[in-house]
PDB file of C-alpha atoms in Angstrom:
ATOM      1  CA  MET A   1      85.775 -15.968 -54.628  1.00  0.00           C
ATOM      2  CA  ALA A   2      87.457 -17.885 -51.872  1.00  0.00           C
ATOM      3  CA  GLU A   3      88.115 -14.662 -50.048  1.00  0.00           C
ATOM      4  CA  ASN A   4      84.467 -13.752 -50.419  1.00  0.00           C
ATOM      5  CA  GLU A   5      83.356 -17.087 -48.881  1.00  0.00           C
ATOM      6  CA  GLN A   6      85.799 -16.673 -45.996  1.00  0.00           C
ATOM      7  CA  ALA A   7      84.434 -13.217 -45.290  1.00  0.00           C
ATOM      8  CA  GLU A   8      80.862 -14.552 -45.283  1.00  0.00           C
ATOM      9  CA  GLY A   9      81.889 -17.444 -42.999  1.00  0.00           C
ATOM     10  CA  ALA A  10      83.473 -15.014 -40.528  1.00  0.00           C
ATOM     11  CA  ASP A  11      80.354 -12.819 -40.564  1.00  0.00           C
ATOM     12  CA  GLY A  12      78.157 -15.900 -39.930  1.00  0.00           C
ATOM     13  CA  ALA A  13      80.294 -16.959 -36.937  1.00  0.00           C
ATOM     14  CA  ASP A  14      80.097 -13.425 -35.476  1.00  0.00           C
ATOM     15  CA  ALA A  15      76.318 -13.428 -35.972  1.00  0.00           C
ATOM     16  CA  ALA A  16      75.964 -16.805 -34.216  1.00  0.00           C
ATOM     17  CA  GLN A  17      78.125 -15.611 -31.323  1.00  0.00           C
ATOM     18  CA  SER A  18      76.182 -12.350 -31.019  1.00  0.00           C
ATOM     19  CA  LYS A  19      72.867 -14.314 -30.947  1.00  0.00           C
ATOM     20  CA  LYS A  20      74.242 -16.551 -28.172  1.00  0.00           C
ATOM     21  CA  GLY A  21      75.453 -13.455 -26.300  1.00  0.00           C
ATOM     22  CA  LYS A  22      72.027 -11.789 -26.576  1.00  0.00           C
ATOM     23  CA  LEU A  23      70.320 -15.003 -25.412  1.00  0.00           C
ATOM     24  CA  LYS A  24      72.605 -15.192 -22.373  1.00  0.00           C
ATOM     25  CA  LEU A  25      71.946 -11.528 -21.642  1.00  0.00           C
ATOM     26  CA  ILE A  26      68.158 -12.027 -21.853  1.00  0.00           C
ATOM     27  CA  ILE A  27      68.323 -15.084 -19.561  1.00  0.00           C
ATOM     28  CA  ALA A  28      70.476 -13.192 -17.063  1.00  0.00           C
ATOM     29  CA  VAL A  29      68.101 -10.200 -17.054  1.00  0.00           C
ATOM     30  CA  ALA A  30      65.053 -12.490 -16.637  1.00  0.00           C
ATOM     31  CA  GLY A  31      66.738 -14.290 -13.743  1.00  0.00           C
ATOM     32  CA  PHE A  32      67.643 -10.985 -12.117  1.00  0.00           C
ATOM     33  CA  VAL A  33      64.028  -9.751 -12.462  1.00  0.00           C
ATOM     34  CA  ALA A  34      62.716 -13.029 -10.993  1.00  0.00           C
ATOM     35  CA  ILE A  35      65.048 -12.713  -8.007  1.00  0.00           C
ATOM     36  CA  LEU A  36      64.013  -9.086  -7.500  1.00  0.00           C
ATOM     37  CA  GLY A  37      60.331 -10.062  -7.706  1.00  0.00           C
ATOM     38  CA  ALA A  38      60.759 -12.856  -5.153  1.00  0.00           C
ATOM     39  CA  GLY A  39      62.621 -10.527  -2.810  1.00  0.00           C
ATOM     40  CA  ALA A  40      59.994  -7.808  -3.142  1.00  0.00           C
ATOM     41  CA  GLY A  41      57.212 -10.337  -2.537  1.00  0.00           C
ATOM     42  CA  TRP A  42      58.956 -11.659   0.555  1.00  0.00           C
ATOM     43  CA  PHE A  43      59.477  -8.108   1.806  1.00  0.00           C
ATOM     44  CA  PHE A  44      55.849  -7.055   1.390  1.00  0.00           C
ATOM     45  CA  LEU A  45      54.325 -10.295   2.674  1.00  0.00           C
ATOM     46  CA  LEU A  46      56.546 -10.950   5.658  1.00  0.00           C
ATOM     47  CA  ARG A  47      57.764  -7.542   6.717  1.00  0.00           C
ATOM     48  CA  GLY A  48      56.964  -6.430  10.182  1.00  0.00           C
ATOM     49  CA  HIS A  49      54.648  -9.246  11.255  1.00  0.00           C
ATOM     50  CA  GLY A  50      54.318  -8.776  14.990  1.00  0.00           C
ATOM     51  CA  GLU A  51      56.576  -5.740  15.038  1.00  0.00           C
ATOM     52  CA  GLU A  52      54.056  -3.088  14.062  1.00  0.00           C
ATOM     53  CA  LYS A  53      51.383  -2.042  16.468  1.00  0.00           C
ATOM     54  CA  HIS A  54      48.174  -1.061  14.800  1.00  0.00           C
ATOM     55  CA  ALA A  55      46.145   1.797  16.132  1.00  0.00           C
ATOM     56  CA  GLU A  56      43.466   0.179  18.216  1.00  0.00           C
ATOM     57  CA  ALA A  57      39.904   1.262  17.722  1.00  0.00           C
ATOM     58  CA  PRO A  58      38.078   2.141  20.892  1.00  0.00           C
ATOM     59  CA  PRO A  59      36.000  -0.767  22.166  1.00  0.00           C
ATOM     60  CA  PRO A  60      32.412  -0.625  20.993  1.00  0.00           C
ATOM     61  CA  LYS A  61      29.998   0.817  23.469  1.00  0.00           C
ATOM     62  CA  PRO A  62      27.571  -1.676  24.913  1.00  0.00           C
ATOM     63  CA  PRO A  63      23.983  -1.142  23.790  1.00  0.00           C
ATOM     64  CA  SER A  64      21.384   0.392  26.052  1.00  0.00           C
ATOM     65  CA  TYR A  65      18.028  -1.159  26.850  1.00  0.00           C
ATOM     66  CA  VAL A  66      14.584   0.261  27.478  1.00  0.00           C
ATOM     67  CA  GLU A  67      11.924  -1.873  29.139  1.00  0.00           C
ATOM     68  CA  VAL A  68       8.437  -1.801  27.669  1.00  0.00           C
ATOM     69  CA  PRO A  69       5.585  -2.450  30.134  1.00  0.00           C
ATOM     70  CA  ASP A  70       4.343  -6.064  30.186  1.00  0.00           C
ATOM     71  CA  MET A  71       1.462  -6.806  27.860  1.00  0.00           C
ATOM     72  CA  MET A  72      -1.260  -9.428  27.979  1.00  0.00           C
ATOM     73  CA  VAL A  73      -3.654  -9.769  25.034  1.00  0.00           C
ATOM     74  CA  ASN A  74      -6.206 -12.288  23.873  1.00  0.00           C
ATOM     75  CA  LEU A  75      -5.442 -13.980  20.546  1.00  0.00           C
ATOM     76  CA  VAL A  76      -7.906 -14.267  17.692  1.00  0.00           C
ATOM     77  CA  GLY A  77      -9.466 -17.697  17.557  1.00  0.00           C
ATOM     78  CA  ALA A  78     -12.177 -19.442  15.573  1.00  0.00           C
ATOM     79  CA  PRO A  79     -15.707 -19.158  16.958  1.00  0.00           C
ATOM     80  CA  GLY A  80     -16.341 -21.821  19.572  1.00  0.00           C
ATOM     81  CA  GLU A  81     -12.644 -22.335  20.418  1.00  0.00           C
ATOM     82  CA  ARG A  82     -11.413 -21.521  23.856  1.00  0.00           C
ATOM     83  CA  VAL A  83      -9.846 -18.106  24.233  1.00  0.00           C
ATOM     84  CA  GLN A  84      -6.041 -18.060  24.320  1.00  0.00           C
ATOM     85  CA  TYR A  85      -3.971 -15.300  25.842  1.00  0.00           C
ATOM     86  CA  LEU A  86      -0.520 -14.034  24.975  1.00  0.00           C
ATOM     87  CA  ARG A  87       1.686 -12.532  27.665  1.00  0.00           C
ATOM     88  CA  VAL A  88       4.795 -10.697  26.443  1.00  0.00           C
ATOM     89  CA  LYS A  89       7.690  -8.947  28.196  1.00  0.00           C
ATOM     90  CA  VAL A  90       9.734  -6.911  25.734  1.00  0.00           C
ATOM     91  CA  VAL A  91      12.965  -4.889  25.905  1.00  0.00           C
ATOM     92  CA  LEU A  92      14.128  -2.449  23.229  1.00  0.00           C
ATOM     93  CA  GLU A  93      17.834  -2.546  22.293  1.00  0.00           C
ATOM     94  CA  ILE A  94      19.264   0.868  21.458  1.00  0.00           C
ATOM     95  CA  LYS A  95      22.769   1.520  20.128  1.00  0.00           C
ATOM     96  CA  GLU A  96      23.509   4.742  21.991  1.00  0.00           C
ATOM     97  CA  GLU A  97      22.767   5.813  25.559  1.00  0.00           C
ATOM     98  CA  LYS A  98      21.741   9.305  24.510  1.00  0.00           C
ATOM     99  CA  GLN A  99      18.804   7.953  22.489  1.00  0.00           C
ATOM    100  CA  VAL A 100      17.214   6.369  25.573  1.00  0.00           C
ATOM    101  CA  GLU A 101      15.927   9.684  26.895  1.00  0.00           C
ATOM    102  CA  ALA A 102      14.494  10.562  23.477  1.00  0.00           C
ATOM    103  CA  ILE A 103      12.646   7.219  23.233  1.00  0.00           C
ATOM    104  CA  LYS A 104      11.155   7.044  26.749  1.00  0.00           C
ATOM    105  CA  PRO A 105       8.475   9.721  26.124  1.00  0.00           C
ATOM    106  CA  ASN A 106       7.260   7.639  23.139  1.00  0.00           C
ATOM    107  CA  LEU A 107       6.705   4.436  25.161  1.00  0.00           C
ATOM    108  CA  PRO A 108       2.908   4.903  25.403  1.00  0.00           C
ATOM    109  CA  ARG A 109       2.750   5.087  21.606  1.00  0.00           C
ATOM    110  CA  VAL A 110       4.968   2.009  21.311  1.00  0.00           C
ATOM    111  CA  THR A 111       2.776   0.087  23.772  1.00  0.00           C
ATOM    112  CA  ASP A 112      -0.337   1.062  21.833  1.00  0.00           C
ATOM    113  CA  LEU A 113       1.146  -0.096  18.516  1.00  0.00           C
ATOM    114  CA  PHE A 114       2.247  -3.378  20.078  1.00  0.00           C
ATOM    115  CA  GLN A 115      -1.158  -3.978  21.684  1.00  0.00           C
ATOM    116  CA  THR A 116      -3.111  -3.375  18.479  1.00  0.00           C
ATOM    117  CA  TYR A 117      -0.813  -5.624  16.479  1.00  0.00           C
ATOM    118  CA  LEU A 118      -0.696  -8.440  19.042  1.00  0.00           C
ATOM    119  CA  ARG A 119      -4.508  -8.526  19.348  1.00  0.00           C
ATOM    120  CA  GLU A 120      -4.753  -9.428  15.645  1.00  0.00           C
ATOM    121  CA  LEU A 121      -2.519 -12.507  15.951  1.00  0.00           C
ATOM    122  CA  ARG A 122      -3.714 -16.096  15.871  1.00  0.00           C
ATOM    123  CA  PRO A 123      -1.968 -18.792  17.911  1.00  0.00           C
ATOM    124  CA  SER A 124      -0.635 -20.300  14.661  1.00  0.00           C
ATOM    125  CA  ASP A 125       1.113 -16.989  13.833  1.00  0.00           C
ATOM    126  CA  ILE A 126       3.556 -17.380  16.706  1.00  0.00           C
ATOM    127  CA  ASN A 127       4.219 -21.125  16.495  1.00  0.00           C
ATOM    128  CA  GLY A 128       7.866 -22.126  16.315  1.00  0.00           C
ATOM    129  CA  SER A 129      10.994 -20.079  15.976  1.00  0.00           C
ATOM    130  CA  ALA A 130      10.027 -18.783  12.522  1.00  0.00           C
ATOM    131  CA  GLY A 131       6.814 -17.328  13.949  1.00  0.00           C
ATOM    132  CA  LEU A 132       8.682 -15.642  16.793  1.00  0.00           C
ATOM    133  CA  PHE A 133      11.268 -14.275  14.365  1.00  0.00           C
ATOM    134  CA  ARG A 134       8.512 -12.754  12.196  1.00  0.00           C
ATOM    135  CA  LEU A 135       6.879 -11.299  15.326  1.00  0.00           C
ATOM    136  CA  LYS A 136      10.181  -9.767  16.433  1.00  0.00           C
ATOM    137  CA  GLU A 137      10.795  -8.236  12.991  1.00  0.00           C
ATOM    138  CA  GLU A 138       7.284  -6.797  12.817  1.00  0.00           C
ATOM    139  CA  LEU A 139       7.538  -5.292  16.306  1.00  0.00           C
ATOM    140  CA  THR A 140      10.931  -3.775  15.434  1.00  0.00           C
ATOM    141  CA  LYS A 141       9.460  -2.192  12.317  1.00  0.00           C
ATOM    142  CA  ARG A 142       6.526  -0.776  14.281  1.00  0.00           C
ATOM    143  CA  VAL A 143       8.640   0.625  17.122  1.00  0.00           C
ATOM    144  CA  ASN A 144      10.982   2.326  14.638  1.00  0.00           C
ATOM    145  CA  SER A 145       8.019   4.032  12.981  1.00  0.00           C
ATOM    146  CA  ALA A 146       6.814   5.232  16.398  1.00  0.00           C
ATOM    147  CA  VAL A 147      10.142   6.632  17.631  1.00  0.00           C
ATOM    148  CA  ALA A 148      11.438   8.068  14.333  1.00  0.00           C
ATOM    149  CA  PRO A 149      13.936   9.739  13.828  1.00  0.00           C
ATOM    150  CA  GLN A 150      15.463   7.687  16.645  1.00  0.00           C
ATOM    151  CA  GLN A 151      16.358   4.105  15.803  1.00  0.00           C
ATOM    152  CA  VAL A 152      15.863   0.883  17.767  1.00  0.00           C
ATOM    153  CA  SER A 153      18.291  -1.949  16.893  1.00  0.00           C
ATOM    154  CA  ALA A 154      16.107  -4.829  17.980  1.00  0.00           C
ATOM    155  CA  VAL A 155      13.144  -5.916  20.010  1.00  0.00           C
ATOM    156  CA  LEU A 156      14.171  -8.559  22.521  1.00  0.00           C
ATOM    157  CA  PHE A 157      11.754 -10.939  24.193  1.00  0.00           C
ATOM    158  CA  LYS A 158      12.215 -11.459  27.908  1.00  0.00           C
ATOM    159  CA  GLU A 159       9.165 -13.680  28.211  1.00  0.00           C
ATOM    160  CA  ILE A 160       6.499 -15.059  25.894  1.00  0.00           C
ATOM    161  CA  MET A 161       3.681 -17.162  27.216  1.00  0.00           C
ATOM    162  CA  VAL A 162       0.624 -18.480  25.384  1.00  0.00           C
ATOM    163  CA  GLN A 163      -2.200 -19.822  27.594  1.00  0.00           C
TER     164      GLN A 163
END
């Protein structure tokens, strides 16, 4: 029986040593993976900063502009109030130069749409920056419907005067 206990004791010591060996192996592998991960992260994050030259996109083309004839309209007022007039100078912003020639023949239609819309306005409709922003958006929408399929980027005010 003593021999049997000695054999079991030797097997237990080998098992404890093999568990310690496996633990050391796992810790070493985990450390190696952590070092590899840190190195790979450093490589991907810091590699080539300032060394690579990126392909430069061509500079954007400046927009083109089309002048709309000056307009002067009377604003809608309550009966008995003095008549107020609105004088507007407008420019159309167009993304591409080649669209300018396609839009110019439609300027009489654009002027007509602007005139009919502006004649319906009241002085309170164009008060403040919010009123002017709404006016600009509405004019942009109307000009785009008149020059379709061409597209106008924005309507820009050169001058607005209410008398």
